[in-house]
Coordinates of C-alpha atoms in Angstrom, one line a residue:
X594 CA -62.6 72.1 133.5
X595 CA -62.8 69.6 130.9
X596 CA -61.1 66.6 130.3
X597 CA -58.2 66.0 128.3
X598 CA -58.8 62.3 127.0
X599 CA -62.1 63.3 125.8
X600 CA -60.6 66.1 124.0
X601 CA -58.4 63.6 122.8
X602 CA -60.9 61.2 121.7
X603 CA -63.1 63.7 119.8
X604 CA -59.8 65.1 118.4
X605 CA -59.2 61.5 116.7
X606 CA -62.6 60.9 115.6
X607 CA -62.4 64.0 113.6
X608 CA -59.2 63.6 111.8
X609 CA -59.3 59.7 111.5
X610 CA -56.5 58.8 108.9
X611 CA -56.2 55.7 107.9
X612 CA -53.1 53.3 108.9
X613 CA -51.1 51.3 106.2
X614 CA -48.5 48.5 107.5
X615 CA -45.5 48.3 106.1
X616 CA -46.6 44.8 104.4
X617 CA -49.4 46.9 102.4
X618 CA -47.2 49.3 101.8
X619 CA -44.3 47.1 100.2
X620 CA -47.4 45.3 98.0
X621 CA -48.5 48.5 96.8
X622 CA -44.6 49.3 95.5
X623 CA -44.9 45.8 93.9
X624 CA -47.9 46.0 92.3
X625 CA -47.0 49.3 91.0
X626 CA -43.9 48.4 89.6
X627 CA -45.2 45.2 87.9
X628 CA -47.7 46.8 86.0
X629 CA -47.0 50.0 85.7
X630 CA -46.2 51.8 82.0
X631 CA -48.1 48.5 80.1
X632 CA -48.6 48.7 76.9
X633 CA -51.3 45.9 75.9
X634 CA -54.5 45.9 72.9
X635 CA -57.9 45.3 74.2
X636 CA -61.8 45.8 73.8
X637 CA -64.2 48.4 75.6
X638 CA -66.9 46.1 76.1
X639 CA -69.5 47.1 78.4
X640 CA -70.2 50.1 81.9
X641 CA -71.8 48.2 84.5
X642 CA -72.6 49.4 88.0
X643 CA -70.3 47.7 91.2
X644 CA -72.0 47.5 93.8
X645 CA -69.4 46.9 96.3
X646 CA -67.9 50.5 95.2
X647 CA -71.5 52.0 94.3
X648 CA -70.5 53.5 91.0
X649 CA -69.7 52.3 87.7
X650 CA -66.9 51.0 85.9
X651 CA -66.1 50.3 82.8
X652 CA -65.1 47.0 82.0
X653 CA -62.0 46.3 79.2
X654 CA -60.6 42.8 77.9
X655 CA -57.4 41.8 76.9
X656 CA -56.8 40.6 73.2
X657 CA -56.0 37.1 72.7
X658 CA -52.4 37.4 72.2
X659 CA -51.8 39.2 75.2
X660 CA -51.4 36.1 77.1
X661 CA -48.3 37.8 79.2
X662 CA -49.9 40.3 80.7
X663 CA -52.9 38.3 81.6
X664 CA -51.0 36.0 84.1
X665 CA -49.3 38.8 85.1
X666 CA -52.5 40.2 86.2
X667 CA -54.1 36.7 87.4
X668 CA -50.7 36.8 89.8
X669 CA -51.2 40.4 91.1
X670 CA -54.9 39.7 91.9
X671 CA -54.1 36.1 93.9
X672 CA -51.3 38.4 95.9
X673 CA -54.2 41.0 96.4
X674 CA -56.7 38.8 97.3
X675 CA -54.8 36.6 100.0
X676 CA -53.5 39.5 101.8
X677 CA -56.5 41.3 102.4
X678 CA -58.4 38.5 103.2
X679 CA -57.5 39.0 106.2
X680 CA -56.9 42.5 106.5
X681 CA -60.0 44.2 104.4
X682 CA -62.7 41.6 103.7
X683 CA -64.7 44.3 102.3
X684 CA -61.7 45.3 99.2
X685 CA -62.8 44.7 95.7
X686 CA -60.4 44.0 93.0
X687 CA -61.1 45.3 89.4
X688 CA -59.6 42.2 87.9
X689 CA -62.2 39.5 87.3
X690 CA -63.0 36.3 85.0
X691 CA -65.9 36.3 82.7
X692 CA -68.2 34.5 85.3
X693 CA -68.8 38.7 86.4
X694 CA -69.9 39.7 83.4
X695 CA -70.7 36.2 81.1
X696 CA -70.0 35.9 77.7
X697 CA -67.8 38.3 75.7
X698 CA -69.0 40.6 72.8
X699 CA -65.9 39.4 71.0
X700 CA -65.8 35.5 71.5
X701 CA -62.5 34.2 70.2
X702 CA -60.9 37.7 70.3
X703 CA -60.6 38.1 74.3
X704 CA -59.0 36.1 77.3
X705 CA -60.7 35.1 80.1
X706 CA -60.3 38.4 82.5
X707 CA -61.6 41.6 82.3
X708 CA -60.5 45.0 83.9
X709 CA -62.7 47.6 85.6
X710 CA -61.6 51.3 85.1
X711 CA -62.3 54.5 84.8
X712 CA -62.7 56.1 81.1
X713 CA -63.4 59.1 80.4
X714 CA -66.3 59.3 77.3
X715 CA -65.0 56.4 75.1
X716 CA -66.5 54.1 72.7
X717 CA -67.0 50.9 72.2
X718 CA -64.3 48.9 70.5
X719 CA -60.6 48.2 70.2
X720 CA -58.0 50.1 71.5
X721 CA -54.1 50.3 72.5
X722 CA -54.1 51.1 76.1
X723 CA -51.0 51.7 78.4
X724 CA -51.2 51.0 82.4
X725 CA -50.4 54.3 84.3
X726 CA -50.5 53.1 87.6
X727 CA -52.8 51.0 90.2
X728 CA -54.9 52.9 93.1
X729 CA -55.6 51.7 96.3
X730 CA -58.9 53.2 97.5
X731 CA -60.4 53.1 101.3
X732 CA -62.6 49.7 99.4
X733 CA -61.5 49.0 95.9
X734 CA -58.1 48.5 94.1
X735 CA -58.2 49.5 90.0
X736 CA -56.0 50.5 87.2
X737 CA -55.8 53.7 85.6
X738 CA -55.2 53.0 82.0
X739 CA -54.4 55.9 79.1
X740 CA -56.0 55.5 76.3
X741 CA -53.1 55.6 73.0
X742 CA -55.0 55.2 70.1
X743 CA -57.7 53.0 68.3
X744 CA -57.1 49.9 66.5
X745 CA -57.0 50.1 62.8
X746 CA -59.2 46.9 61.0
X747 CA -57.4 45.2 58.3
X748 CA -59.1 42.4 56.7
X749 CA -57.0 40.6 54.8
X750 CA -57.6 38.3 52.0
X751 CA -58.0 34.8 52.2
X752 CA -57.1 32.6 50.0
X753 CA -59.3 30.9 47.7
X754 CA -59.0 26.5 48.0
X755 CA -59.7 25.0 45.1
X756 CA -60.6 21.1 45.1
X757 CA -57.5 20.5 42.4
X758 CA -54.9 22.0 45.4
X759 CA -56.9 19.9 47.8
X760 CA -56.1 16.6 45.8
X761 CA -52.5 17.4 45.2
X762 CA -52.0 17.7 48.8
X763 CA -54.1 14.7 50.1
X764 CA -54.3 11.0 49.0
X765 CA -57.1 10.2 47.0
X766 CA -58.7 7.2 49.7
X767 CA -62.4 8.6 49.7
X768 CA -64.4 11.1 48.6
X769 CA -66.5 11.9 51.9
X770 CA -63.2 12.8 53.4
X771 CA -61.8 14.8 51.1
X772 CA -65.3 16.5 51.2
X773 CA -65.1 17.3 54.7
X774 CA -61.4 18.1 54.4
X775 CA -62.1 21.0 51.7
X776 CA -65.0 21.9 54.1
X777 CA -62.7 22.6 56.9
X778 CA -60.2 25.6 56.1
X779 CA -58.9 25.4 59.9
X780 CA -56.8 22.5 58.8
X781 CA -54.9 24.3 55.4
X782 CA -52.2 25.9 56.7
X783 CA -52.3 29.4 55.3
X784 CA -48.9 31.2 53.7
X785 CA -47.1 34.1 55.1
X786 CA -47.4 36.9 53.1
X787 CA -45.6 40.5 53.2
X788 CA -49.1 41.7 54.3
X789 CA -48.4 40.1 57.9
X790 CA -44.7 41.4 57.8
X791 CA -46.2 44.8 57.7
X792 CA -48.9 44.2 60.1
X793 CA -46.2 43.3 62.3
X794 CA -44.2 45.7 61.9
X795 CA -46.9 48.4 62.0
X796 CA -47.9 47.3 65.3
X797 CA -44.2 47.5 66.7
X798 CA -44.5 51.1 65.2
X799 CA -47.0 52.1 67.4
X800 CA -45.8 50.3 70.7
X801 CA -42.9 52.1 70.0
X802 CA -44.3 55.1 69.8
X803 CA -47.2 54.8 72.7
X804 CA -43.8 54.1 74.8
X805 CA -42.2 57.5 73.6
X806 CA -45.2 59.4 74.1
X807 CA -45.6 57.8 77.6
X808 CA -42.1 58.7 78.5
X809 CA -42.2 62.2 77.0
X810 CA -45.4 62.7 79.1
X811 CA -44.8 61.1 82.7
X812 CA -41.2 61.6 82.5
X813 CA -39.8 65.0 80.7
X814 CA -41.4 67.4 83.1
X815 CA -40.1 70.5 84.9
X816 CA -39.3 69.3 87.7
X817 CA -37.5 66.5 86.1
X818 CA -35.3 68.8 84.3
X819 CA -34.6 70.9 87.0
X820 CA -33.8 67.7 89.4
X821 CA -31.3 66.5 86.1
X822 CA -29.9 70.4 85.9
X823 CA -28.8 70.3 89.4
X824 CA -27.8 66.6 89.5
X825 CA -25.5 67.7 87.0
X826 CA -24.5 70.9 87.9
X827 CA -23.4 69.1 92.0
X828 CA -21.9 66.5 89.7
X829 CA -19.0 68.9 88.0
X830 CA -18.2 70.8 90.9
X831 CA -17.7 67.2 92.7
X832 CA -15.5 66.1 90.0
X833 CA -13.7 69.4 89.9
X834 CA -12.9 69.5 93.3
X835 CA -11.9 66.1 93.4
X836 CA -9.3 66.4 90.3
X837 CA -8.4 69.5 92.3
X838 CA -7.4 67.9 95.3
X839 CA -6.1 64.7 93.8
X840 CA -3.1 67.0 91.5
X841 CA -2.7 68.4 95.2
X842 CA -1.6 65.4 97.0
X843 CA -0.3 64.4 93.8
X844 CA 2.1 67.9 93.8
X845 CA 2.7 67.2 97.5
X846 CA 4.3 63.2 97.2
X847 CA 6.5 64.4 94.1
X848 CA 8.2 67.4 96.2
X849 CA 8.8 65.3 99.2
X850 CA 9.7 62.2 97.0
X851 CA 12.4 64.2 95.4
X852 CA 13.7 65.7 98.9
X853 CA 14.3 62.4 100.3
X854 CA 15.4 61.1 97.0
X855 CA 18.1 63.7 97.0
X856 CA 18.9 63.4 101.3
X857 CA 19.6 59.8 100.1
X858 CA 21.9 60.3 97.0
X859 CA 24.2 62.8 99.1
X860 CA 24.4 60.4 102.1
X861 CA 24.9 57.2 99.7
X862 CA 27.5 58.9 96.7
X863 CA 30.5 58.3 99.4
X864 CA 29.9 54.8 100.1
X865 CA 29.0 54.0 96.1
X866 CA 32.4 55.5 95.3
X867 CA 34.4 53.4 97.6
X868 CA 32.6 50.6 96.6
X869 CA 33.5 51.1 93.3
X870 CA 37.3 51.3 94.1
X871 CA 37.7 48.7 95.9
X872 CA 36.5 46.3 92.7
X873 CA 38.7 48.6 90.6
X874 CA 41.2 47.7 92.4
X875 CA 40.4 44.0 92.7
X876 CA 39.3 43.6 89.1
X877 CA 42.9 45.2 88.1
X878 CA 45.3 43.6 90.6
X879 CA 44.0 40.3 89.2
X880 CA 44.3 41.3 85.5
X881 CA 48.0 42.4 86.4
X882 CA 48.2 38.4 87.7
X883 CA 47.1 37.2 84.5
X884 CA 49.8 39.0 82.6
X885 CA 52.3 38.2 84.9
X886 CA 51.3 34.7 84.5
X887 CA 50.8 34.7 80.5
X888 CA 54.5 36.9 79.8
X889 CA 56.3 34.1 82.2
X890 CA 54.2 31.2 80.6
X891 CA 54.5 32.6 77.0
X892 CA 56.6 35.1 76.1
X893 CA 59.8 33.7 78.3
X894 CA 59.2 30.3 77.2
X895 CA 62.4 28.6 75.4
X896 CA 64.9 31.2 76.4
X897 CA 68.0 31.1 78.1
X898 CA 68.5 32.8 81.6
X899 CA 70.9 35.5 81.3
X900 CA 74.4 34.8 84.0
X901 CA 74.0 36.5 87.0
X902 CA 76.8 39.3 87.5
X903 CA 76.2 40.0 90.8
X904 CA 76.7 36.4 92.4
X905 CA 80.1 37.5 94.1
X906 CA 81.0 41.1 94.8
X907 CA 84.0 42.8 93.0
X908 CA 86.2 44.3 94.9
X909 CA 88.5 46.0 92.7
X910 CA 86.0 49.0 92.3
X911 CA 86.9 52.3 93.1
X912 CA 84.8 52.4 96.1
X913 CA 86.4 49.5 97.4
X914 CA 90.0 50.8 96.7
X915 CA 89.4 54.1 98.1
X916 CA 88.6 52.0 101.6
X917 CA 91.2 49.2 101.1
X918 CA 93.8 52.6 101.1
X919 CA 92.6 54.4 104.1
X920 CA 92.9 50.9 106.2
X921 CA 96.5 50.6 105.0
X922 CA 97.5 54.3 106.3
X923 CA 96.0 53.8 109.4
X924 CA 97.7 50.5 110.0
X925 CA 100.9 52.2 109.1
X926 CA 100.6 55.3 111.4
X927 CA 99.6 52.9 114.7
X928 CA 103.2 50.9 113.9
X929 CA 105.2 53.9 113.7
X930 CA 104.0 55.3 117.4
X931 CA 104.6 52.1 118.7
X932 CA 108.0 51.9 117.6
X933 CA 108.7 55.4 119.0

């Protein structure tokens, strides 16, 4: 019978993947999402062969005004370099200075660092190119650039200087140094035109554009529009259902509300009524006072009492007759028995 560790071990030699940390994995994110969708102007210079990688490369420089992306890149390559120092010793980095390749074949066009890429059958010269993403081989780590177009050459007129503008502008102390001052057009500053207006405003034109062709390309894809299609179809029914249940409970709390309310306005009328007599009463009896008070106060005032005719009772009514006779008969009868 054979063993099962070495059918192990020649199990893993054969399908050896490689292992990324999550460190490597979190600089890879970065770096991708640094550089990734760059639009920048450079030079194909040169193909040379790496050996490190044992192929060739092409190498491309950055303009001179691209001066952003080139310590972006300088800061991406320090990040690269100090982490797999350690880890990889044997990584190269397609972002190098000009002591890899030595002088430029544009001096005073380029910066100081050069890319090594991948084109495919391109020549020589100046181009717009737009970062797609960065790879990270088993031994090498590159861009992938796209190239958007070629730069058009305008040479633009220079102005002619004229040793009577030269004298207007600079004080007449010697003649050698106005010599070597007409000599030098460095130090003449030269006028903006409308020429560099539309220059300008040509080269927005096409970043613009490279960045709308970029996103119609990577971005407006099938699958894209059928993630977006069913994003938004899950997103109505959510909202349906929600403003379906919501008028529900809404429904619900305005039924019971007006049970309760009308429990409570049954059960409270009774009170609220008494209530209300009660300060009816209270409000009244009091104005009654007040025009008691006012009528004796006001109205009386300054007239004379009227006599009192019931002070002593009179007696010579007929009521009182009628009794004042009966007494007498009855007095008159008791005599008469007692003299019999």
């Amino acid at each position: 019978m054979s063993d099962p560790s070495v059918l192990t071990n020649n199990s893993n030699r054969g399908t050896s993947v490689p292992m990324i940390s999550p460190q490597e994995m979190a600089l890879h994110s970065l770096c991708k999402h640094l550089l990734k969708s760059r639009l920048f102007r450079g030079f194909y210079e040169q193909r040379r062969y790496v050996e490190q990688v044992q192929t060739y490369r092409d190498i491309v420089s950055l303009q001179r005004t691209e001066k952003d992306l080139e310590k972006l890149l300088r800061d991406v390559s320090q990040k690269l370099q100090m982490f797999y120092l350690s880890q990889n010793q044997r990584m190269w980095i397609g972002v190098t200075n000009s002591a890899a390749i030595g002088a430029s074949q544009y001096p005073g066009q380029t910066l100081d660092i050069y890319i090594w890429v991948e084109l495919d059958e391109l020549a020589f010269g100046q181009y717009w190119f737009i970062i797609k993403t960065v790879k990270f081989r088993e031994n090498e780590v590159t861009l992938k650039l796209k190239t958007v177009r070629p730069v058009e050459f305008e040479v633009a007129e220079k102005p002619t200087l004229s040793t009577r503008n030269l004298s207007q502008s600079l004080p007449l102390t010697d003649k050698s140094t106005v010599t070597a001052e007409s000599q030098d057009p460095l130090q003449v500053s030269k006028p903006v035109e409308w020429k560099d207006f539309q220059l300008l405003f040509r080269q927005w034109g096409f970043a613009i554009r490279g960045s709308i062709y970029e996103f119609m390309v990577q971005d407006i894809t099938k699958k894209n529009i059928k993630n977006l299609l069913r994003f938004l179809i899950l997103l109505s029914v959510s909202l349906l259902s929600a403003l379906l249940m919501t008028l529900k409970f809404i429904g619900i709390f305005i039924i019971r509300f007006m049970f309760e309310l009308s429990r409570f306005t049954h059960v409270l009328t009774p009170t609220v009524l008494k209530i209300i007599d009660v300060f009816n009463k209270i409000i009244g009896g009091f104005f009654i006072l007040l025009a008691m008070i006012w009528k004796d106060a006001v109205v009386n005032r300054g007239r004379p009492q009227p006599p009192n005719e019931f002070r002593y009772l009179q007696y010579n009514r007929p009521m009182y007759k009628s009794v004042t006779y009966i007494r007498e008969r009855q007095q008159n009868a008791n005599d008469n028995n007692d003299w019999h």
